[in-house]
Short mmCIF file of C-alpha atoms in Angstrom, two decimals:
data_model
loop_
_atom_site.label_atom_id
_atom_site.label_comp_id
_atom_site.label_asym_id
_atom_site.label_seq_id
_atom_site.Cartn_x
_atom_site.Cartn_y
_atom_site.Cartn_z
CA ASP V 1 0.07 -0.05 0.05
CA VAL V 2 1.07 3.58 -0.71
CA LYS V 3 2.06 5.46 2.37
CA VAL V 4 2.06 9.31 2.57
CA THR V 5 3.56 10.53 5.77
CA GLN V 6 3.24 14.09 7.01
CA SER V 7 5.76 14.93 9.71
CA SER V 8 3.27 16.36 12.24
CA ARG V 9 -0.40 15.81 13.00
CA TYR V 10 -0.66 18.84 15.11
CA LEU V 11 1.49 22.13 14.98
CA VAL V 12 1.21 25.45 16.81
CA LYS V 13 3.23 28.42 15.68
CA ARG V 14 3.29 32.15 16.10
CA THR V 15 2.46 34.98 13.66
CA GLY V 16 5.53 35.88 11.63
CA GLU V 17 7.39 32.65 12.09
CA LYS V 18 8.65 30.51 9.10
CA VAL V 19 6.96 27.18 9.11
CA PHE V 20 7.93 23.95 7.29
CA LEU V 21 5.53 21.17 6.68
CA GLU V 22 6.98 17.97 5.34
CA CYS V 23 5.60 15.17 3.41
CA VAL V 24 7.23 11.90 2.32
CA GLN V 25 5.75 9.19 0.05
CA ASP V 26 7.19 5.74 -0.51
CA MET V 27 5.76 4.64 -3.89
CA ASP V 28 8.09 6.54 -6.26
CA HIS V 29 5.20 8.77 -7.42
CA GLU V 30 6.06 11.64 -9.79
CA ASN V 31 3.23 13.97 -8.69
CA MET V 32 2.84 15.46 -5.26
CA PHE V 33 0.30 18.00 -3.94
CA TRP V 34 -0.32 20.32 -1.08
CA TYR V 35 -3.93 21.27 -0.20
CA ARG V 36 -5.52 23.28 2.49
CA GLN V 37 -8.95 22.15 3.97
CA ASP V 38 -11.32 24.66 5.58
CA PRO V 39 -14.81 24.13 6.70
CA GLY V 40 -17.30 24.88 3.82
CA LEU V 41 -14.43 25.38 1.28
CA GLY V 42 -13.53 21.84 0.71
CA LEU V 43 -9.95 21.21 -0.47
CA ARG V 44 -8.01 23.98 -2.21
CA LEU V 45 -4.73 23.32 -4.19
CA ILE V 46 -1.74 25.40 -2.93
CA TYR V 47 1.12 24.02 -5.09
CA PHE V 48 1.88 20.90 -6.90
CA SER V 49 4.89 19.20 -8.41
CA TYR V 50 5.30 16.78 -11.11
CA ASP V 51 9.07 16.06 -10.88
CA VAL V 52 12.06 16.89 -8.76
CA LYS V 53 12.79 20.53 -8.59
CA MET V 54 9.53 21.22 -10.58
CA LYS V 55 6.57 23.15 -9.09
CA GLU V 56 3.42 24.66 -10.25
CA LYS V 57 1.09 27.16 -8.40
CA GLY V 58 -2.29 25.97 -7.54
CA ASP V 59 -5.38 27.96 -6.71
CA ILE V 60 -4.18 29.72 -3.57
CA PRO V 61 -0.33 29.88 -3.64
CA GLU V 62 -0.13 33.39 -1.97
CA GLY V 63 2.00 33.35 1.27
CA TYR V 64 3.30 29.82 0.55
CA SER V 65 6.32 28.28 -1.24
CA VAL V 66 7.36 24.62 -1.73
CA SER V 67 10.51 22.60 -2.19
CA ARG V 68 11.11 19.28 -3.94
CA GLU V 69 14.69 18.28 -3.82
CA LYS V 70 14.09 14.57 -3.75
CA LYS V 71 11.34 12.64 -5.57
CA GLU V 72 9.89 11.24 -2.32
CA ARG V 73 9.83 14.49 -0.32
CA PHE V 74 7.61 17.62 -0.85
CA SER V 75 7.85 20.55 1.60
CA LEU V 76 5.30 23.26 2.14
CA ILE V 77 6.82 26.50 3.59
CA LEU V 78 4.86 29.36 5.12
CA GLU V 79 7.29 32.22 4.72
CA SER V 80 5.80 34.42 7.42
CA ALA V 81 2.85 32.78 9.16
CA SER V 82 -0.39 34.59 9.54
CA THR V 83 -3.63 33.70 11.45
CA ASN V 84 -5.47 33.26 8.20
CA GLN V 85 -3.18 30.32 7.42
CA THR V 86 -4.59 28.42 10.48
CA SER V 87 -5.96 25.30 8.72
CA MET V 88 -5.72 21.58 8.03
CA TYR V 89 -2.96 20.94 5.46
CA LEU V 90 -3.08 17.71 3.49
CA CYS V 91 -0.33 16.29 1.23
CA ALA V 92 -1.01 13.91 -1.59
CA SER V 93 0.87 11.91 -4.27
CA SER V 94 -0.01 10.16 -7.50
CA PHE V 95 1.62 8.19 -10.30
CA ALA V 96 1.93 10.03 -13.60
CA GLY V 97 2.90 7.52 -16.23
CA VAL V 98 1.52 8.20 -19.65
CA SER V 99 0.89 4.41 -20.00
CA ALA V 100 -1.45 4.51 -16.98
CA PRO V 101 -3.67 7.68 -16.97
CA ASN V 102 -6.47 8.46 -14.47
CA GLN V 103 -4.44 7.63 -11.40
CA PRO V 104 -6.01 8.43 -7.94
CA GLN V 105 -4.28 10.56 -5.33
CA HIS V 106 -2.99 9.07 -2.12
CA PHE V 107 -3.30 11.37 0.90
CA GLY V 108 -1.44 11.67 4.17
CA ASP V 109 -3.45 12.11 7.47
CA GLY V 110 -2.98 15.94 7.47
CA THR V 111 -1.35 18.47 9.69
CA ARG V 112 -3.67 20.72 11.77
CA LEU V 113 -1.76 23.84 11.95
CA SER V 114 -2.61 26.74 14.28
CA ILE V 115 -1.12 30.20 13.96
CA LEU V 116 -1.47 32.21 17.19
CA SER L 1 -14.49 28.62 -7.88
CA GLN L 2 -14.94 24.97 -6.92
CA GLN L 3 -15.49 22.66 -10.00
CA GLY L 4 -17.50 20.06 -7.99
CA GLU L 5 -20.34 20.77 -5.74
CA GLU L 6 -21.84 17.96 -3.69
CA ASP L 7 -25.40 17.76 -2.67
CA PRO L 8 -26.70 17.41 0.00
CA GLN L 9 -24.18 19.10 2.39
CA ALA L 10 -25.25 16.68 5.08
CA LEU L 11 -27.15 13.49 5.27
CA SER L 12 -28.36 11.42 8.18
CA ILE L 13 -29.77 7.92 7.65
CA GLN L 14 -30.48 4.67 9.57
CA GLU L 15 -28.08 1.78 9.29
CA GLY L 16 -29.21 -0.55 6.48
CA GLU L 17 -30.64 2.29 4.36
CA ASN L 18 -29.16 3.44 1.19
CA ALA L 19 -27.20 6.82 0.85
CA THR L 20 -27.18 8.84 -2.29
CA MET L 21 -24.86 11.74 -2.90
CA ASN L 22 -24.69 13.94 -5.92
CA CYS L 23 -21.97 16.00 -7.54
CA SER L 24 -22.27 18.65 -10.18
CA TYR L 25 -19.41 20.18 -12.14
CA LYS L 26 -18.98 22.89 -14.64
CA THR L 27 -16.38 22.15 -17.37
CA SER L 28 -15.50 19.05 -19.31
CA ILE L 29 -13.54 16.37 -17.53
CA ASN L 30 -11.28 13.29 -18.15
CA ASN L 31 -12.58 11.37 -15.16
CA LEU L 32 -14.48 11.93 -11.83
CA GLN L 33 -13.31 10.36 -8.66
CA TRP L 34 -14.96 9.89 -5.19
CA TYR L 35 -13.20 9.97 -2.02
CA ARG L 36 -14.01 9.39 1.62
CA GLN L 37 -12.56 11.12 4.66
CA ASN L 38 -12.99 9.95 8.25
CA SER L 39 -12.93 12.63 10.87
CA GLY L 40 -9.45 13.96 11.39
CA ARG L 41 -7.81 11.78 8.70
CA GLY L 42 -6.77 12.11 5.09
CA LEU L 43 -8.83 11.32 2.00
CA VAL L 44 -9.10 7.76 0.75
CA HIS L 45 -9.82 7.02 -2.88
CA LEU L 46 -13.16 5.04 -3.38
CA ILE L 47 -13.76 4.85 -7.17
CA LEU L 48 -12.84 6.51 -10.45
CA ILE L 49 -15.24 6.70 -13.45
CA ARG L 50 -13.97 7.85 -16.77
CA SER L 51 -15.70 10.32 -18.91
CA ASN L 52 -16.70 7.61 -21.51
CA GLU L 53 -18.28 5.39 -18.69
CA ARG L 54 -21.96 5.66 -17.42
CA GLU L 55 -21.83 3.50 -14.41
CA LYS L 56 -19.41 1.70 -12.21
CA HIS L 57 -19.65 -0.52 -9.23
CA SER L 58 -17.29 -1.42 -6.44
CA GLY L 59 -18.63 -3.57 -3.52
CA ARG L 60 -21.56 -1.58 -2.04
CA LEU L 61 -20.74 1.50 -4.06
CA ARG L 62 -22.41 2.36 -7.32
CA VAL L 63 -21.39 5.53 -9.25
CA THR L 64 -23.08 7.02 -12.22
CA LEU L 65 -21.79 9.74 -14.49
CA ASP L 66 -24.03 11.84 -16.82
CA THR L 67 -21.66 14.10 -18.91
CA SER L 68 -24.49 15.75 -20.63
CA LYS L 69 -25.86 17.12 -17.29
CA LYS L 70 -22.37 17.42 -15.82
CA SER L 71 -23.33 15.37 -12.75
CA SER L 72 -22.44 12.23 -10.98
CA SER L 73 -24.06 10.32 -8.17
CA LEU L 74 -22.49 7.99 -5.44
CA LEU L 75 -24.83 5.38 -3.98
CA ILE L 76 -23.95 3.47 -0.86
CA THR L 77 -26.15 0.47 -0.40
CA ALA L 78 -26.97 -1.16 2.87
CA SER L 79 -25.17 1.45 4.91
CA ARG L 80 -23.31 0.57 8.09
CA ALA L 81 -22.29 2.79 11.05
CA ALA L 82 -18.64 2.45 9.75
CA ASP L 83 -19.68 4.42 6.55
CA THR L 84 -19.96 7.53 8.69
CA ALA L 85 -17.59 9.98 6.98
CA SER L 86 -17.38 12.90 4.64
CA TYR L 87 -17.45 12.05 0.89
CA PHE L 88 -15.90 14.19 -1.75
CA CYS L 89 -16.17 14.18 -5.54
CA ALA L 90 -13.10 15.23 -7.49
CA THR L 91 -13.09 16.20 -11.18
CA GLU L 92 -10.01 15.72 -13.31
CA GLY L 93 -9.41 18.02 -16.38
CA TYR L 94 -6.19 18.85 -18.11
CA GLN L 95 -3.46 18.38 -15.54
CA LYS L 96 -5.64 19.32 -12.69
CA VAL L 97 -7.86 17.71 -10.17
CA THR L 98 -10.47 19.91 -8.37
CA PHE L 99 -12.33 18.77 -5.18
CA GLY L 100 -15.78 19.64 -4.17
CA THR L 101 -16.92 20.76 -0.73
CA GLY L 102 -18.10 17.36 0.43
CA THR L 103 -21.16 15.62 1.79
CA LYS L 104 -21.18 14.69 5.56
CA LEU L 105 -22.77 11.28 6.00
CA GLN L 106 -24.00 10.14 9.40
CA VAL L 107 -25.16 6.54 9.63
CA ILE L 108 -27.11 5.97 12.84
CA PRO L 109 -26.79 2.36 14.35
#
């Protein structure tokens, strides 16, 4: 089974801090994603990556950056945390082979981040 | 704006009853997926239906897709208390998957 591991289940940080959320997958997936989930808004895509050192902006990239130095690891960075970034953050990965389209995403259990 | 919109937002049924959730979307898609999320956990993929398919089954799950109406439904038959969760549809277009806001299902024992 695919395993996507997020480094923390719960995290509390202060306004203005630089925050790192880490995600590791063990299935050699090309694609990795970061979402935030807020009540009534569903999942919104922050950034995604389809290869090492590649990144694409999602729907709400402002205030965030990402890093993908190794295929299995995708980091989300809050450059200067603000209270409106308090949310549940979900990481996902998927296979991207052209010979096997329509692949599902596999999710980690999420990091509930509170910015005080 | 969100591509997929689920209906209803919340659903409460008795164990053994069937649960039906609907999803509407706005633009053309390659496929539509349904996911389940237990409280405090990540999403788990349930079933994928391609744009050229009309119906798909997996155990107690039945998914339909009507591309002319841009809508899909998820039917869970003979529900169990363990089916209590939030259910999300996700539409995949060109290089992008967009999730809806979800239906919260409660199955009462």
